[in-house]
mmCIF file of C-alpha atoms in Angstrom:
data_model
loop_
_atom_site.group_PDB
_atom_site.id
_atom_site.type_symbol
_atom_site.label_atom_id
_atom_site.label_comp_id
_atom_site.label_asym_id
_atom_site.label_seq_id
_atom_site.Cartn_x
_atom_site.Cartn_y
_atom_site.Cartn_z
ATOM 1 C CA MET W 61 80.990 85.648 103.107
ATOM 2 C CA ILE W 62 82.670 89.035 103.368
ATOM 3 C CA ILE W 63 80.201 91.895 103.675
ATOM 4 C CA TYR W 64 82.146 94.557 101.798
ATOM 5 C CA ASN W 65 81.856 95.264 98.077
ATOM 6 C CA LYS W 66 84.532 93.059 96.496
ATOM 7 C CA THR W 67 85.000 95.324 93.498
ATOM 8 C CA TRP W 68 85.785 98.237 95.790
ATOM 9 C CA LEU W 69 88.155 96.056 97.796
ATOM 10 C CA ASN W 70 89.978 95.166 94.584
ATOM 11 C CA ASN W 71 90.111 98.823 93.637
ATOM 12 C CA LEU W 72 91.439 99.683 97.082
ATOM 13 C CA ALA W 73 94.245 97.169 96.567
ATOM 14 C CA VAL W 74 94.940 98.758 93.189
ATOM 15 C CA HIS W 75 95.197 102.202 94.787
ATOM 16 C CA HIS W 76 97.599 101.011 97.461
ATOM 17 C CA GLN W 77 99.750 99.122 94.992
ATOM 18 C CA TYR W 78 100.159 102.016 92.594
ATOM 19 C CA GLU W 79 100.591 104.594 95.317
ATOM 20 C CA THR W 80 103.639 102.538 96.248
ATOM 21 C CA GLN W 81 104.830 102.567 92.634
ATOM 22 C CA HIS W 82 104.220 106.305 92.511
ATOM 23 C CA ASN W 83 106.233 106.931 95.664
ATOM 24 C CA ALA W 84 109.049 104.842 94.191
ATOM 25 C CA GLY W 85 109.060 107.080 91.096
ATOM 26 C CA CYS W 86 107.825 104.407 88.690
ATOM 27 C CA ILE W 87 104.671 106.221 87.564
ATOM 28 C CA THR W 88 103.745 109.877 87.266
ATOM 29 C CA ASN W 89 101.097 111.907 89.085
ATOM 30 C CA ASP W 90 98.845 111.912 86.015
ATOM 31 C CA GLU W 91 99.086 108.152 85.656
ATOM 32 C CA LEU W 92 98.231 107.641 89.331
ATOM 33 C CA LYS W 93 95.269 110.013 88.989
ATOM 34 C CA THR W 94 94.045 108.100 85.933
ATOM 35 C CA ILE W 95 94.308 104.808 87.780
ATOM 36 C CA LYS W 96 92.206 106.094 90.679
ATOM 37 C CA GLU W 97 89.596 107.547 88.324
ATOM 38 C CA GLN W 98 89.309 104.239 86.472
ATOM 39 C CA HIS W 99 88.960 102.340 89.774
ATOM 40 C CA PRO W 100 86.647 104.306 92.084
ATOM 41 C CA ILE W 101 86.026 103.389 95.703
ATOM 42 C CA GLY W 102 82.666 103.990 97.378
ATOM 43 C CA PHE W 103 83.679 103.206 100.954
ATOM 44 C CA TYR W 104 83.418 105.717 103.763
ATOM 45 C CA THR W 105 86.785 105.514 105.524
ATOM 46 C CA PRO W 106 87.703 108.534 107.671
ATOM 47 C CA GLY W 107 91.113 109.347 109.100
ATOM 48 C CA ILE W 108 92.462 107.591 112.144
ATOM 49 C CA ILE W 109 91.512 110.369 114.591
ATOM 50 C CA ILE W 110 87.907 110.486 113.405
ATOM 51 C CA ARG W 111 87.802 106.697 113.344
ATOM 52 C CA VAL W 112 88.890 106.451 116.987
ATOM 53 C CA GLY W 113 86.456 109.192 117.975
ATOM 54 C CA MET W 114 83.544 107.482 116.230
ATOM 55 C CA PHE W 115 84.524 104.180 117.832
ATOM 56 C CA ILE W 116 84.402 105.659 121.334
ATOM 57 C CA LEU W 117 81.210 107.601 120.648
ATOM 58 C CA THR W 118 79.461 104.512 119.251
ATOM 59 C CA CYS W 119 80.466 102.424 122.272
ATOM 60 C CA ILE W 120 79.181 105.047 124.702
ATOM 61 C CA THR W 121 75.921 105.546 122.808
ATOM 62 C CA THR W 122 75.249 101.825 122.491
ATOM 63 C CA LEU W 123 76.029 101.083 126.126
ATOM 64 C CA PHE W 124 73.802 103.895 127.380
ATOM 65 C CA SER W 125 70.966 102.784 125.096
ATOM 66 C CA PHE W 126 71.216 99.136 126.168
ATOM 67 C CA GLY W 127 71.604 100.175 129.798
ATOM 68 C CA LEU W 128 68.419 102.219 129.639
ATOM 69 C CA LEU W 129 66.585 99.390 127.900
ATOM 70 C CA SER W 130 67.811 96.886 130.492
ATOM 71 C CA LEU W 131 66.685 99.210 133.290
ATOM 72 C CA MET W 132 63.212 99.415 131.759
ATOM 73 C CA MET W 133 63.040 95.609 131.520
ATOM 74 C CA SER W 134 64.512 94.959 134.970
ATOM 75 C CA THR W 135 61.097 94.359 136.562
ATOM 76 C CA THR W 136 60.504 91.386 134.270
ATOM 77 C CA HIS W 137 63.735 89.705 135.449
ATOM 78 C CA ILE W 138 64.530 88.860 131.836
ATOM 79 C CA VAL W 139 67.843 90.691 132.157
ATOM 80 C CA GLU W 140 68.954 88.044 134.654
ATOM 81 C CA HIS W 141 68.979 85.403 131.928
ATOM 82 C CA PHE W 142 71.723 84.815 129.351
ATOM 83 C CA GLY W 143 69.092 85.182 126.638
ATOM 84 C CA TRP W 144 68.990 88.926 127.245
ATOM 85 C CA ALA W 145 72.705 89.317 126.509
ATOM 86 C CA LEU W 146 72.265 87.125 123.440
ATOM 87 C CA PHE W 147 69.346 89.302 122.320
ATOM 88 C CA LEU W 148 71.437 92.465 122.667
ATOM 89 C CA GLY W 149 74.232 90.840 120.680
ATOM 90 C CA VAL W 150 71.914 89.818 117.864
ATOM 91 C CA VAL W 151 70.374 93.306 117.735
ATOM 92 C CA THR W 152 73.833 94.880 117.574
ATOM 93 C CA ALA W 153 74.885 92.500 114.814
ATOM 94 C CA ALA W 154 71.716 93.301 112.840
ATOM 95 C CA ILE W 155 72.339 97.042 113.140
ATOM 96 C CA LEU W 156 75.942 96.473 112.036
ATOM 97 C CA GLU W 157 74.830 94.571 108.944
ATOM 98 C CA ILE W 158 72.309 97.232 107.949
ATOM 99 C CA ILE W 159 74.479 100.321 108.340
ATOM 100 C CA THR W 160 77.532 98.657 106.785
ATOM 101 C CA LYS W 161 75.582 97.838 103.644
ATOM 102 C CA GLU W 162 73.584 101.078 103.429
ATOM 103 C CA LYS W 163 76.305 103.530 104.482
ATOM 104 C CA ASN W 164 79.244 101.601 102.952
ATOM 105 C CA TYR W 165 81.277 101.896 106.143
ATOM 106 C CA TYR W 166 84.767 100.421 105.944
ATOM 107 C CA GLN W 167 87.123 100.903 108.893
ATOM 108 C CA ALA W 168 84.982 103.857 109.871
ATOM 109 C CA GLY W 169 84.964 103.411 113.642
ATOM 110 C CA ILE W 170 81.201 102.959 113.881
ATOM 111 C CA ASN W 171 81.180 99.525 112.271
ATOM 112 C CA ASP W 172 84.305 98.536 114.227
ATOM 113 C CA ALA W 173 82.621 99.366 117.547
ATOM 114 C CA LEU W 174 79.406 97.551 116.662
ATOM 115 C CA MET W 175 81.322 94.490 115.514
ATOM 116 C CA TRP W 176 83.230 94.237 118.787
ATOM 117 C CA MET W 177 80.171 94.878 120.926
ATOM 118 C CA ALA W 178 78.149 92.274 119.046
ATOM 119 C CA ALA W 179 80.938 89.739 119.437
ATOM 120 C CA ILE W 180 81.325 90.482 123.157
ATOM 121 C CA PHE W 181 77.588 90.255 123.821
ATOM 122 C CA ILE W 182 77.183 86.986 121.917
ATOM 123 C CA ALA W 183 80.330 85.363 123.312
ATOM 124 C CA GLY W 184 79.413 86.559 126.804
ATOM 125 C CA ALA W 185 75.917 85.139 126.501
ATOM 126 C CA LEU W 186 77.242 81.756 125.397
ATOM 127 C CA TRP W 187 79.823 81.867 128.184
ATOM 128 C CA TRP W 188 77.042 82.628 130.659
ATOM 129 C CA MET W 189 75.004 79.722 129.330
ATOM 130 C CA LEU W 190 77.908 77.288 129.670
ATOM 131 C CA GLU W 191 78.559 78.086 133.337
ATOM 132 C CA PRO W 192 76.653 75.597 135.496
ATOM 133 C CA GLN W 193 76.800 77.860 138.564
ATOM 134 C CA GLY W 194 75.743 81.031 136.821
ATOM 135 C CA TYR W 195 77.533 83.966 135.304
ATOM 136 C CA GLY W 196 80.646 85.259 137.034
ATOM 137 C CA ASN W 197 81.376 82.263 139.276
ATOM 138 C CA GLY W 198 84.196 80.989 137.071
ATOM 139 C CA HIS W 199 82.878 77.439 136.655
ATOM 140 C CA ALA W 200 82.665 77.396 132.861
ATOM 141 C CA ASP W 201 84.764 74.746 131.198
ATOM 142 C CA LYS W 202 87.849 76.446 129.738
ATOM 143 C CA ILE W 203 87.757 74.230 126.660
ATOM 144 C CA LEU W 204 84.188 75.271 125.825
ATOM 145 C CA VAL W 205 84.877 78.926 126.602
ATOM 146 C CA SER W 206 87.904 79.041 124.303
ATOM 147 C CA PHE W 207 85.885 77.255 121.623
ATOM 148 C CA VAL W 208 83.069 79.831 121.917
ATOM 149 C CA ILE W 209 85.522 82.714 121.584
ATOM 150 C CA LEU W 210 87.140 80.976 118.615
ATOM 151 C CA ALA W 211 83.809 80.444 116.864
ATOM 152 C CA VAL W 212 82.515 83.989 117.389
ATOM 153 C CA SER W 213 85.787 85.692 116.457
ATOM 154 C CA LEU W 214 86.264 83.481 113.396
ATOM 155 C CA VAL W 215 82.813 84.415 112.082
ATOM 156 C CA ALA W 216 83.695 88.084 112.609
ATOM 157 C CA VAL W 217 86.947 87.617 110.694
ATOM 158 C CA LEU W 218 85.257 85.913 107.754
ATOM 159 C CA ARG W 219 82.501 88.545 107.640
ATOM 160 C CA TYR W 220 84.441 91.763 108.340
ATOM 161 C CA ALA W 221 88.120 90.859 107.750
ATOM 162 C CA ASP W 222 89.234 92.561 110.961
ATOM 163 C CA MET W 223 92.927 92.119 111.818
ATOM 164 C CA LEU W 224 92.576 92.409 115.592
ATOM 165 C CA MET W 225 89.734 89.914 115.565
ATOM 166 C CA ALA W 226 92.021 87.592 113.594
ATOM 167 C CA ALA W 227 94.542 87.828 116.432
ATOM 168 C CA ILE W 228 91.817 86.956 118.956
ATOM 169 C CA SER W 229 90.680 83.941 116.952
ATOM 170 C CA THR W 230 94.272 82.688 116.620
ATOM 171 C CA LEU W 231 94.873 83.025 120.366
ATOM 172 C CA ALA W 232 91.558 81.303 121.094
ATOM 173 C CA PHE W 233 92.508 78.399 118.840
ATOM 174 C CA PHE W 234 95.824 77.832 120.612
ATOM 175 C CA ALA W 235 94.100 78.239 123.988
ATOM 176 C CA PHE W 236 91.624 75.535 122.952
ATOM 177 C CA ILE W 237 94.510 73.199 122.078
ATOM 178 C CA PHE W 238 96.268 74.041 125.352
ATOM 179 C CA PHE W 239 93.278 73.394 127.620
ATOM 180 C CA LEU W 240 92.279 70.279 125.699
ATOM 181 C CA TRP W 241 95.708 68.666 125.826
ATOM 182 C CA THR W 242 96.396 69.460 129.484
ATOM 183 C CA ARG W 243 93.292 67.463 130.389
ATOM 184 C CA PHE W 244 95.308 64.287 129.751
ATOM 185 C CA GLY W 245 96.945 64.408 133.165
ATOM 186 C CA PHE W 246 100.673 64.388 133.822
ATOM 187 C CA MET W 247 101.661 63.393 130.277
ATOM 188 C CA GLY W 248 99.517 66.154 128.843
ATOM 189 C CA ILE W 249 101.111 68.760 131.101
ATOM 190 C CA ALA W 250 104.623 67.459 130.395
ATOM 191 C CA THR W 251 104.216 67.430 126.610
ATOM 192 C CA ILE W 252 102.063 70.533 126.056
ATOM 193 C CA PRO W 253 105.049 72.729 125.054
ATOM 194 C CA PHE W 254 105.948 70.322 122.256
ATOM 195 C CA ILE W 255 102.339 69.975 121.138
ATOM 196 C CA LEU W 256 102.024 73.751 120.892
ATOM 197 C CA MET W 257 105.281 73.920 118.952
ATOM 198 C CA ILE W 258 103.995 71.378 116.450
ATOM 199 C CA VAL W 259 100.552 72.969 116.116
ATOM 200 C CA THR W 260 101.859 76.523 115.745
ATOM 201 C CA GLY W 261 104.510 75.447 113.256
ATOM 202 C CA LEU W 262 101.951 73.621 111.131
ATOM 203 C CA GLY W 263 99.532 76.525 111.501
ATOM 204 C CA TYR W 264 102.087 79.047 110.275
ATOM 205 C CA THR W 265 102.953 76.844 107.299
ATOM 206 C CA LEU W 266 99.278 76.408 106.447
ATOM 207 C CA LEU W 267 98.648 80.152 106.678
ATOM 208 C CA SER W 268 101.580 80.817 104.351
ATOM 209 C CA SER W 269 100.138 78.474 101.727
ATOM 210 C CA ILE W 270 96.616 79.849 102.099
ATOM 211 C CA LYS W 271 97.913 83.383 101.690
ATOM 212 C CA GLN W 272 99.024 82.588 98.140
ATOM 213 C CA LYS W 273 95.503 81.762 96.999
ATOM 214 C CA ILE W 274 93.674 84.533 95.166
ATOM 215 C CA LYS W 275 90.378 83.641 96.867
ATOM 216 C CA VAL W 276 91.628 84.910 100.226
ATOM 217 C CA THR W 277 93.080 88.182 98.955
ATOM 218 C CA TYR W 278 90.620 90.145 101.081
ATOM 219 C CA TYR W 279 91.906 88.367 104.190
ATOM 220 C CA ASN W 280 95.639 88.835 103.572
ATOM 221 C CA ASN W 281 96.049 91.313 106.422
ATOM 222 C CA CYS W 282 94.181 88.960 108.755
ATOM 223 C CA ILE W 283 96.481 86.124 107.725
ATOM 224 C CA ILE W 284 99.512 88.311 108.385
ATOM 225 C CA MET W 285 98.241 89.028 111.905
ATOM 226 C CA ALA W 286 97.582 85.318 112.490
ATOM 227 C CA GLN W 287 101.114 84.531 111.316
ATOM 228 C CA VAL W 288 102.587 87.035 113.762
ATOM 229 C CA VAL W 289 100.599 85.519 116.638
ATOM 230 C CA SER W 290 101.649 82.019 115.548
ATOM 231 C CA LEU W 291 105.331 82.951 115.565
ATOM 232 C CA VAL W 292 105.035 84.502 119.018
ATOM 233 C CA ILE W 293 103.181 81.468 120.423
ATOM 234 C CA LEU W 294 105.707 79.134 118.795
ATOM 235 C CA TYR W 295 108.495 80.907 120.677
ATOM 236 C CA ALA W 296 106.514 81.229 123.901
ATOM 237 C CA ALA W 297 105.788 77.484 123.925
ATOM 238 C CA GLY W 298 109.493 76.780 124.405
ATOM 239 C CA ASN W 299 110.491 79.851 126.387
ATOM 240 C CA TYR W 300 112.070 78.725 129.668
ATOM 241 C CA PHE W 301 110.385 81.396 131.784
ATOM 242 C CA ILE W 302 106.900 80.625 130.449
ATOM 243 C CA THR W 303 107.456 76.880 130.716
ATOM 244 C CA ASP W 304 108.603 77.220 134.322
ATOM 245 C CA ARG W 305 105.633 79.366 135.306
ATOM 246 C CA ALA W 306 103.189 77.096 133.474
ATOM 247 C CA ASN W 307 104.529 74.060 135.349
ATOM 248 C CA HIS W 308 103.836 75.752 138.667
ATOM 249 C CA VAL W 309 100.320 76.777 137.666
ATOM 250 C CA LEU W 310 99.309 73.470 136.085
ATOM 251 C CA ASN W 311 100.673 71.463 139.011
ATOM 252 C CA ASN W 312 99.185 73.827 141.628
ATOM 253 C CA ILE W 313 102.607 74.591 143.095
ATOM 254 C CA PRO W 314 103.343 78.064 144.581
ATOM 255 C CA GLN W 315 105.605 80.230 142.449
ATOM 256 C CA THR W 316 107.977 80.633 145.411
ATOM 257 C CA THR W 317 108.688 76.895 145.363
ATOM 258 C CA LYS W 318 111.576 75.951 143.120
ATOM 259 C CA LEU W 319 110.524 73.324 140.580
ATOM 260 C CA ALA W 320 112.873 71.538 138.210
ATOM 261 C CA VAL W 321 111.985 71.961 134.541
ATOM 262 C CA MET W 322 112.183 68.819 132.443
ATOM 263 C CA TRP W 323 114.460 69.106 129.409
ATOM 264 C CA ALA W 324 115.788 72.420 130.759
ATOM 265 C CA PRO W 325 118.785 72.588 128.330
ATOM 266 C CA PHE W 326 116.420 72.264 125.385
ATOM 267 C CA PHE W 327 114.183 75.079 126.610
ATOM 268 C CA TRP W 328 117.167 77.324 127.308
ATOM 269 C CA ALA W 329 118.498 76.695 123.811
ATOM 270 C CA TRP W 330 115.033 77.403 122.391
ATOM 271 C CA THR W 331 114.770 80.632 124.381
ATOM 272 C CA MET W 332 118.056 82.047 123.155
ATOM 273 C CA LEU W 333 118.341 80.654 119.614
ATOM 274 C CA VAL W 334 114.844 80.795 118.132
ATOM 275 C CA PRO W 335 114.847 84.628 117.771
ATOM 276 C CA LEU W 336 118.113 84.350 115.824
ATOM 277 C CA VAL W 337 116.558 81.641 113.659
ATOM 278 C CA TYR W 338 113.592 83.921 112.971
ATOM 279 C CA ILE W 339 115.931 86.719 111.920
ATOM 280 C CA GLY W 340 118.017 84.450 109.724
ATOM 281 C CA LEU W 341 114.989 82.930 108.012
ATOM 282 C CA GLY W 342 113.484 86.393 107.592
ATOM 283 C CA ILE W 343 116.536 87.580 105.684
ATOM 284 C CA ARG W 344 116.945 84.381 103.703
ATOM 285 C CA ASN W 345 113.289 84.039 102.712
ATOM 286 C CA LYS W 346 112.607 87.770 102.350
ATOM 287 C CA ASN W 347 110.007 87.512 105.116
ATOM 288 C CA VAL W 348 109.734 90.803 106.964
ATOM 289 C CA ILE W 349 107.255 89.294 109.459
ATOM 290 C CA SER W 350 109.761 86.728 110.695
ATOM 291 C CA LEU W 351 112.529 89.340 110.752
ATOM 292 C CA ARG W 352 110.648 91.846 112.893
ATOM 293 C CA VAL W 353 109.235 89.245 115.261
ATOM 294 C CA GLY W 354 112.728 87.829 115.744
ATOM 295 C CA LEU W 355 114.146 91.243 116.651
ATOM 296 C CA VAL W 356 111.414 91.785 119.244
ATOM 297 C CA LEU W 357 111.781 88.303 120.737
ATOM 298 C CA MET W 358 115.509 88.790 121.224
ATOM 299 C CA ALA W 359 114.605 91.166 124.047
ATOM 300 C CA ALA W 360 112.338 88.467 125.527
ATOM 301 C CA GLY W 361 115.212 85.989 125.502
ATOM 302 C CA ILE W 362 117.521 88.439 127.234
ATOM 303 C CA TYR W 363 114.857 89.199 129.848
ATOM 304 C CA THR W 364 114.365 85.475 130.492
ATOM 305 C CA PHE W 365 118.088 84.942 131.028
ATOM 306 C CA ARG W 366 118.277 87.960 133.322
ATOM 307 C CA THR W 367 115.377 86.624 135.414
ATOM 308 C CA TYR W 368 117.270 83.489 136.427
ATOM 309 C CA TYR W 369 120.913 84.588 136.301
ATOM 310 C CA HIS W 370 121.765 87.867 138.032
ATOM 311 C CA ILE W 371 125.318 88.124 136.794
ATOM 312 C CA MET W 372 125.134 91.882 136.443
ATOM 313 C CA SER W 373 123.012 94.849 137.428
ATOM 314 C CA ILE W 374 119.786 95.537 135.574
ATOM 315 C CA GLU W 375 121.206 98.786 134.208
ATOM 316 C CA LEU W 376 124.246 97.068 132.726
ATOM 317 C CA ALA W 377 122.093 94.241 131.366
ATOM 318 C CA LEU W 378 119.816 96.721 129.611
ATOM 319 C CA ILE W 379 122.796 98.579 128.166
ATOM 320 C CA ILE W 380 124.344 95.371 126.833
ATOM 321 C CA ALA W 381 121.014 94.204 125.430
ATOM 322 C CA GLY W 382 120.459 97.553 123.728
ATOM 323 C CA VAL W 383 123.955 97.584 122.254
ATOM 324 C CA ALA W 384 123.527 94.016 121.017
ATOM 325 C CA LEU W 385 120.210 94.835 119.352
ATOM 326 C CA LEU W 386 121.602 98.001 117.774
ATOM 327 C CA ALA W 387 124.637 96.094 116.520
ATOM 328 C CA LEU W 388 122.430 93.408 115.016
ATOM 329 C CA VAL W 389 120.172 95.966 113.354
ATOM 330 C CA TYR W 390 123.232 97.800 112.020
ATOM 331 C CA LEU W 391 124.641 94.621 110.509
ATOM 332 C CA ILE W 392 121.308 93.787 108.898
ATOM 333 C CA VAL W 393 121.002 97.309 107.488
ATOM 334 C CA ARG W 394 124.542 97.132 106.100
ATOM 335 C CA TYR W 395 123.811 93.737 104.588
ATOM 336 C CA LEU W 396 120.606 94.919 102.955
ATOM 337 C CA LYS W 397 121.867 98.292 101.722
ATOM 338 C CA THR W 398 122.497 96.495 98.458
ATOM 339 C CA PRO W 399 119.315 94.600 97.523
ATOM 340 C CA LYS W 400 119.717 90.874 98.005
ATOM 341 C CA HIS W 401 117.453 88.964 95.576
ATOM 342 C CA GLY W 402 114.589 91.427 95.948
ATOM 343 C CA PHE W 403 114.980 92.006 99.704
ATOM 344 C CA THR W 404 116.282 95.422 100.675
ATOM 345 C CA TYR W 405 116.520 97.879 103.563
ATOM 346 C CA ALA W 406 115.210 100.687 101.352
ATOM 347 C CA ASP W 407 111.795 102.016 102.328
ATOM 348 C CA ILE W 408 109.356 101.594 99.463
ATOM 349 C CA ASP W 409 106.478 103.032 101.501
ATOM 350 C CA ASN W 410 104.277 100.012 101.018
ATOM 351 C CA GLY W 411 101.011 101.009 102.625
ATOM 352 C CA ASP W 412 99.329 97.710 101.851
ATOM 353 C CA LYS W 413 100.346 94.582 103.734
ATOM 354 C CA ALA W 414 98.503 92.406 101.281
ATOM 355 C CA ASN W 415 101.174 92.782 98.624
ATOM 356 C CA ASN W 416 100.779 89.422 96.931
ATOM 357 C CA ILE W 417 97.787 90.275 94.773
ATOM 358 C CA ASN W 418 98.545 90.334 91.066
ATOM 359 C CA ILE W 419 96.711 93.466 89.958
ATOM 360 C CA GLU W 420 98.834 94.762 87.077
ATOM 361 C CA GLY W 421 96.669 93.076 84.475
ATOM 362 C CA LEU W 422 93.513 94.633 85.888
ATOM 363 C CA ILE W 423 94.436 98.194 84.993
ATOM 364 C CA THR W 424 96.993 98.217 82.172
ATOM 365 C CA VAL W 425 94.477 98.659 79.338
ATOM 366 C CA ALA W 426 92.407 101.273 81.180
ATOM 367 C CA THR W 427 95.374 103.297 82.382
ATOM 368 C CA PHE W 428 98.086 103.493 79.794
ATOM 369 C CA LYS W 429 96.101 104.739 76.821
ATOM 370 C CA GLN W 430 98.052 108.000 76.687
ATOM 371 C CA PRO W 431 101.678 108.181 75.487
ATOM 372 C CA HIS W 432 104.078 107.319 78.251
ATOM 373 C CA THR W 433 106.357 110.318 78.818
ATOM 374 C CA HIS W 434 107.985 109.238 82.089
ATOM 375 C CA THR W 435 111.773 109.178 81.761
ATOM 376 C CA GLY W 436 112.560 107.823 85.243
ATOM 377 C CA PRO W 437 113.502 104.298 86.204
ATOM 378 C CA GLU W 438 112.200 101.452 84.097
ATOM 379 C CA ASN W 439 108.763 100.272 85.278
ATOM 380 C CA LYS W 440 109.162 96.557 86.012
ATOM 381 C CA PHE W 441 105.683 95.407 86.907
ATOM 382 C CA GLY W 442 106.455 91.720 86.385
ATOM 383 C CA GLY W 443 105.623 89.126 83.758
ATOM 384 C CA GLY W 444 102.421 87.369 82.882
ATOM 385 C CA ASP W 445 100.224 86.457 80.004
ATOM 386 C CA PHE W 446 98.293 89.727 80.066
ATOM 387 C CA GLY W 447 99.684 93.083 81.056
ATOM 388 C CA GLY W 448 102.929 94.045 82.726
ATOM 389 C CA SER W 449 106.490 94.176 81.437
ATOM 390 C CA GLY W 450 107.464 91.010 79.664
ATOM 391 C CA SER W 451 103.917 89.821 79.021
ATOM 392 C CA GLY W 452 103.364 87.350 76.284
ATOM 393 C CA GLY W 453 100.580 89.283 74.622
ATOM 394 C CA LYS W 454 97.940 86.588 75.025
ATOM 395 C CA PHE W 455 94.826 86.630 77.202
#
């Protein structure tokens, strides 16, 4: 399904993995050079500045071209139909497919811009088609709209493995669940926080299991992004502030009207304790995603409490919150100064988020043909039946 050359993607993972080992002092410069020579990459991937510039330039060029074409076709009134937007989306997607394969673009800015424009055109056309009163009148069914966005973004993820598109598809999925469940009247509105908690919790667990499968190695970064979104939505589903505001909106009650929140003690406990649970589980399970999300959501919990209870000035509240966060970070750093079962504060400069791929066996024979003269720390690449320290010698 993925459009990119899988061999080059594997080689890219090899480069990232052994650049990390090189930065940690486990392999020498010559060994790293040999690894890269044995595993070439044919992608065109410019630096971040050029990538952003090409993204903007491609968007401007495409919009001007389509605008001129639409102006030329305006007399036929075809541009007033959703089929025109769908046509532009299909054309953009076709151009994206051609140049990605011929030019070997990978995170080059040009292909990123075309992917997003194709997705927007196609999703917009389907949205337009689903609105019974015409485009822009806001009559499209929210369930169908969220489903369209989910379908289009999911195809883009499977085809181009884009992390931001993975975040969009995850949000669209939870939006679909939200709009679908709230259609069940009062009981749906009253229980939607708990439904979202269950769905996001199961979704995060499922993503964690899928991430371990070698077949989805190319989508590891997308899965990481989906996990982050799932953790945030899981917390937001039980956040007191969000629950209170959602009750007003879903029941068509003005925000200025005070409305009692059902199970308020539970939601307050969820608001204040879940970030601490994230942090604790992150340290215990060596999960840096949960740890970082928990640290960020602590600020959200403090903000929620400050919104409803003005027991001090905003300046003092911010100072106390900052001191509390710094104290927590300090304690975590002190705790992890000495590695705890493979989890440490030390920066290993891991440039690749998809760090679960087992690639040692792919390059051992091709790389270490020359005598190993490195006298630094022992290279512990892990066990296995083929390659790596402690291997059994069988294939």
